[in-house]
PDB file of C-alpha atoms in Angstrom:
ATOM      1  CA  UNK A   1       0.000   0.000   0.000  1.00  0.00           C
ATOM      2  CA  UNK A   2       1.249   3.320  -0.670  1.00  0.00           C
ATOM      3  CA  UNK A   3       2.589   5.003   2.525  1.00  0.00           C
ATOM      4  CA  UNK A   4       0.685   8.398   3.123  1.00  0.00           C
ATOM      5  CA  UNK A   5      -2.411   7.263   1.046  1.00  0.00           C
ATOM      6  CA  UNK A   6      -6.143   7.374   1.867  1.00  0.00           C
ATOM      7  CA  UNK A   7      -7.878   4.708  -0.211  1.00  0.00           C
ATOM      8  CA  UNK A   8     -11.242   3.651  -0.140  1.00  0.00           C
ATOM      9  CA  UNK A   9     -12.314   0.035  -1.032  1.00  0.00           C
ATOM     10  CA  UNK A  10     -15.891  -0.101  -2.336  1.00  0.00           C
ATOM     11  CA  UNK A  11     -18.536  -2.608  -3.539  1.00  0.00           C
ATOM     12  CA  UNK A  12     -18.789  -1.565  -7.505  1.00  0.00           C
ATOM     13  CA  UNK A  13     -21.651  -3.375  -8.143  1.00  0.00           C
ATOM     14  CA  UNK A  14     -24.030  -1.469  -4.888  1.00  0.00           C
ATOM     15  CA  UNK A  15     -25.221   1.590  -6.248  1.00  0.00           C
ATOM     16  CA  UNK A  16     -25.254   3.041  -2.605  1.00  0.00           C
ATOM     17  CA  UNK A  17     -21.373   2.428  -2.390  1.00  0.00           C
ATOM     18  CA  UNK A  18     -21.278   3.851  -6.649  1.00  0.00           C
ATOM     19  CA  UNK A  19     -23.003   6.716  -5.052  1.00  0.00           C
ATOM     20  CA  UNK A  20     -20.481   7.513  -1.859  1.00  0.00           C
ATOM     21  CA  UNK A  21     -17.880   7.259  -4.611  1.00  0.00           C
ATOM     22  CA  UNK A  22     -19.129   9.861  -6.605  1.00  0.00           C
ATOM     23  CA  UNK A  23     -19.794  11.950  -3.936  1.00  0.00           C
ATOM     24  CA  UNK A  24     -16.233  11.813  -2.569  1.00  0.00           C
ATOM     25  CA  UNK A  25     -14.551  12.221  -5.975  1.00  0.00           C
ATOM     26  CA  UNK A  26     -16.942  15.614  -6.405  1.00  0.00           C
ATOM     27  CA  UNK A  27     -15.990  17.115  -2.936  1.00  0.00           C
ATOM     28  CA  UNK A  28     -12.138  15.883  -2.867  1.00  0.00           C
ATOM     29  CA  UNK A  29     -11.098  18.477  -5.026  1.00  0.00           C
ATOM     30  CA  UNK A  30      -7.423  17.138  -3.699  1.00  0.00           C
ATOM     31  CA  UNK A  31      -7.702  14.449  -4.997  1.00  0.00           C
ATOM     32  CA  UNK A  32      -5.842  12.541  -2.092  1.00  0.00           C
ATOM     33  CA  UNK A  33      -8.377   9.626  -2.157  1.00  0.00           C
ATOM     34  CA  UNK A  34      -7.912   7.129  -3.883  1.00  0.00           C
ATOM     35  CA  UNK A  35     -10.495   4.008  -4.602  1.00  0.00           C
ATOM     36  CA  UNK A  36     -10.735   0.912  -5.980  1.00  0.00           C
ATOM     37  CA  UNK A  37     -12.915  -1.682  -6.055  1.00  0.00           C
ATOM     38  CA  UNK A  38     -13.379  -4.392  -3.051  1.00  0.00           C
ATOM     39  CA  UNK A  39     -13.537  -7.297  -6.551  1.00  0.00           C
ATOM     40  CA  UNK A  40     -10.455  -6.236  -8.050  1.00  0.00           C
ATOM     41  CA  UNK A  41      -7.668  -7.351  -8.113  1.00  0.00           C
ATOM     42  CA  UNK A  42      -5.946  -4.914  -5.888  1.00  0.00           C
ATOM     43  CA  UNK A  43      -8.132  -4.521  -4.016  1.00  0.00           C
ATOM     44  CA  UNK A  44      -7.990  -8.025  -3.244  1.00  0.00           C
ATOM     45  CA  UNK A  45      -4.328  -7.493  -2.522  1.00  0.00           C
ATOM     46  CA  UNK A  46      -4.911  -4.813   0.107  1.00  0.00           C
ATOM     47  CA  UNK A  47      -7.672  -7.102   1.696  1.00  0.00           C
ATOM     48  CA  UNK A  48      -5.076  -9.827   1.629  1.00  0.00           C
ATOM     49  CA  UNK A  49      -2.325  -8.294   3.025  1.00  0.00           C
ATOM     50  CA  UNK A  50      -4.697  -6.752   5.943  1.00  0.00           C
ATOM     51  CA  UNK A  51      -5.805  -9.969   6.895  1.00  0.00           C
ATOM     52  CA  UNK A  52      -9.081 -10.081   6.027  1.00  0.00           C
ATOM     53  CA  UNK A  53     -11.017 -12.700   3.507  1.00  0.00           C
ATOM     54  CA  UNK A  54     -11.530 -10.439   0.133  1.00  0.00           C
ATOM     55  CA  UNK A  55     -14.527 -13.391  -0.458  1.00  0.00           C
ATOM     56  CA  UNK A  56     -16.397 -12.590   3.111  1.00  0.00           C
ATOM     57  CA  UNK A  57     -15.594  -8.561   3.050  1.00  0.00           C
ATOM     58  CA  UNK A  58     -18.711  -6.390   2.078  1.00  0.00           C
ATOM     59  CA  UNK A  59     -18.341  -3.599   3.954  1.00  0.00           C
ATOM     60  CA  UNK A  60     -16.540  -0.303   2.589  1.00  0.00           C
ATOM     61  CA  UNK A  61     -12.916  -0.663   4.088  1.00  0.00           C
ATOM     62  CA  UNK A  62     -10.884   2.392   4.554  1.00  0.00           C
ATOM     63  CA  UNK A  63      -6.694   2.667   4.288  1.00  0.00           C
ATOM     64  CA  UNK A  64      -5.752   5.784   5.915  1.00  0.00           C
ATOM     65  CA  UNK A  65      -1.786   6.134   6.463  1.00  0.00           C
ATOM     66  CA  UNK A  66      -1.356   2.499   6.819  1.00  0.00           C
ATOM     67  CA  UNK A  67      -4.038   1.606   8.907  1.00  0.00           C
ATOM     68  CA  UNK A  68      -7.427  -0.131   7.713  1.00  0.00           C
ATOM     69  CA  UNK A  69     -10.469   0.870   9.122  1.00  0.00           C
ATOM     70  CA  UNK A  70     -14.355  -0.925   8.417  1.00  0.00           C
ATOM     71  CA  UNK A  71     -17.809  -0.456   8.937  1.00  0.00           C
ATOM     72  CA  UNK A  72     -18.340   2.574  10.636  1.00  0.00           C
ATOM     73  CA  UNK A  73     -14.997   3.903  11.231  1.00  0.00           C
ATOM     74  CA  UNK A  74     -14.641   3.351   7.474  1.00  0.00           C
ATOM     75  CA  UNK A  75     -16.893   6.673   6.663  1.00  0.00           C
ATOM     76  CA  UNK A  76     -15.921   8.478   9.443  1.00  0.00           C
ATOM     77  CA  UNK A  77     -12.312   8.338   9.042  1.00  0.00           C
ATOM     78  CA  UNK A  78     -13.271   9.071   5.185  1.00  0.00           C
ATOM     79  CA  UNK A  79     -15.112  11.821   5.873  1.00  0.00           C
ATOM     80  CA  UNK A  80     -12.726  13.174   8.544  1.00  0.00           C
ATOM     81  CA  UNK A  81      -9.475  12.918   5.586  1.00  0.00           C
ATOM     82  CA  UNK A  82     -11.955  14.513   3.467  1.00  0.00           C
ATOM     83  CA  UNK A  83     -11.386  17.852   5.606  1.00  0.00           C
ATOM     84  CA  UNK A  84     -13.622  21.174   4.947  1.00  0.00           C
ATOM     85  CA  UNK A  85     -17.250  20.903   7.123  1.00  0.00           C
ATOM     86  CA  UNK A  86     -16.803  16.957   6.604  1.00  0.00           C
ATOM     87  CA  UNK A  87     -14.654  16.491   9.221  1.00  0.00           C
ATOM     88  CA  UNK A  88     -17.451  17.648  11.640  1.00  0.00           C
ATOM     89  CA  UNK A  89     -19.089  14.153  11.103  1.00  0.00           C
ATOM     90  CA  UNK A  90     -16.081  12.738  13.051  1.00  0.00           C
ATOM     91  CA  UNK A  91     -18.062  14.074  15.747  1.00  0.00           C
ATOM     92  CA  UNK A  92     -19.966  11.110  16.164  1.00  0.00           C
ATOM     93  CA  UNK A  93     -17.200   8.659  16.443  1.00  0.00           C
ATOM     94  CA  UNK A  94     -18.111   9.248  20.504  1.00  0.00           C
ATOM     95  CA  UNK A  95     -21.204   6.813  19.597  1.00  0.00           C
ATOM     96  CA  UNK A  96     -20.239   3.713  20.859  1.00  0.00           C
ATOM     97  CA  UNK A  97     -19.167   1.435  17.893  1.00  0.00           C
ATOM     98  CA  UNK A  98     -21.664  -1.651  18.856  1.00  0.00           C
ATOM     99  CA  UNK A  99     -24.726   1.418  18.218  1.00  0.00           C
ATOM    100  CA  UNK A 100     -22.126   2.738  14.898  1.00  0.00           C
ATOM    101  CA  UNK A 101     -21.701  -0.063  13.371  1.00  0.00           C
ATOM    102  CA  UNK A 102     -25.595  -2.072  14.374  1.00  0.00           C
ATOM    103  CA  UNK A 103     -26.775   1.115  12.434  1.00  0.00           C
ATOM    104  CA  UNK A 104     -24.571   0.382   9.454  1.00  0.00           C
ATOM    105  CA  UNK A 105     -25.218  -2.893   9.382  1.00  0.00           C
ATOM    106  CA  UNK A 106     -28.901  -2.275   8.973  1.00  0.00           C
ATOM    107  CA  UNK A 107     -27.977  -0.112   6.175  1.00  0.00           C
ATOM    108  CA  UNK A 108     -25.908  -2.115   4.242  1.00  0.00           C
ATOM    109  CA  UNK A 109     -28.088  -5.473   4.591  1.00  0.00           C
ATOM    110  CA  UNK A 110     -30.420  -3.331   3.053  1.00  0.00           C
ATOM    111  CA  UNK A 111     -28.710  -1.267   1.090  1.00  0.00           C
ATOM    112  CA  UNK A 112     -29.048  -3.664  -2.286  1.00  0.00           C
ATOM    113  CA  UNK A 113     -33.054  -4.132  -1.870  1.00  0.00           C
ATOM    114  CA  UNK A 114     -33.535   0.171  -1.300  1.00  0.00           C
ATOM    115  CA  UNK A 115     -30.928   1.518  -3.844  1.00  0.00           C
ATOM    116  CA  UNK A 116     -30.703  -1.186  -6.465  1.00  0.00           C
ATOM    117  CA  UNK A 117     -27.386  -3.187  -7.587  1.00  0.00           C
ATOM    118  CA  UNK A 118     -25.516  -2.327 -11.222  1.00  0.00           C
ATOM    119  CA  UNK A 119     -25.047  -4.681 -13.929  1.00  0.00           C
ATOM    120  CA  UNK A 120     -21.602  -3.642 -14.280  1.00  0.00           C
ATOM    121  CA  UNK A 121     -18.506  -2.739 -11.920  1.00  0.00           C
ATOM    122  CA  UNK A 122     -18.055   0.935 -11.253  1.00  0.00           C
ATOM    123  CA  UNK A 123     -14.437   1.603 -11.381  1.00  0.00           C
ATOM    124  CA  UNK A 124     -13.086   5.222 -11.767  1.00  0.00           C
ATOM    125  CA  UNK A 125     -11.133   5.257 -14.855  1.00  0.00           C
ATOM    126  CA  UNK A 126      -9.165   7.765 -16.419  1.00  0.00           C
ATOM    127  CA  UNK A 127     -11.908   9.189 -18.728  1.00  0.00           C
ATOM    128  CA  UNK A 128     -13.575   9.797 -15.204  1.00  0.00           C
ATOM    129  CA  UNK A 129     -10.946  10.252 -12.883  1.00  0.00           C
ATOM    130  CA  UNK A 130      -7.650   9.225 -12.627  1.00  0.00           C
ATOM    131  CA  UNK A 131      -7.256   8.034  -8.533  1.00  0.00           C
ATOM    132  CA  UNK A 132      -7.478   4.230  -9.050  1.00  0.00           C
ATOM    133  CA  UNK A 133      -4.673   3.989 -11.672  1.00  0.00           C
ATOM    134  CA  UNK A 134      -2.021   5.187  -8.970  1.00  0.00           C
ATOM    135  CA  UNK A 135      -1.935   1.957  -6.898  1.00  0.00           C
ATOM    136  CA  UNK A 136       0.505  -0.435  -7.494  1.00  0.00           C
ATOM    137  CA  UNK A 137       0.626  -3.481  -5.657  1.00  0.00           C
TER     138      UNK A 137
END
């Protein structure tokens, strides 16, 4: 992983996770995240080499400076990297993580059935933005 780098892993094919991409890649007008898919095949390799099973991992993951963050400390650890008034949502990291992450859990059960799944893979490319193309395993 690259040292200093914020990358989020997402689940291309969930229109909810599409949709957090999209809104991140509008608002990080520093472009210092970087994403990639939870199905390819580096993403895999970050999965891998934090120890989790890249078959049994749904949830958006989160590298921030070498550390790898899920669930619920996944978006507000994104959003707090994300800087400007986002970083005011780190605010609720003093929610215990049990209540965090039963709340995202709900949502992303769910999250398939309410905002649809896509066809295809959504990953950024460089006709949309550049980001994924700069990790190297």
């Amino acid at each position: 992983m690259l040292s200093g780098s914020h990358i989020l892993l997402f689940d291309g094919y969930c229109n909810l996770c599409n949709g957090l991409v999209r809104f991140v890649m509008k608002r990080d007008t520093d472009k210092i995240i970087l994403f990639l898919a939870l199905s390819s095949e580096k993403g895999k390799y970050l999965l891998e080499k934090a120890g989790l099973d890249p078959a049994n991992t749904d949830s958006v993951v989160f590298f921030s400076d070498g550390k790898c963050f899920l669930k619920s400390m996944a978006i507000l650890k994104l959003f707090r990297v994300m800087g400007g008034g986002w970083k005011l949502f780190y605010a609720f990291v003093v929610i215990p993580r049990f209540i965090r992450d039963s709340i995202y859990n709900i949502i992303a059960r769910n999250r398939q059935r309410i905002f649809g799944r896509s066809e295809t893979c959504m990953i950024p490319d460089t006709g949309t933005d550049s980001r994924s193309g700069r990790l190297q395993n």
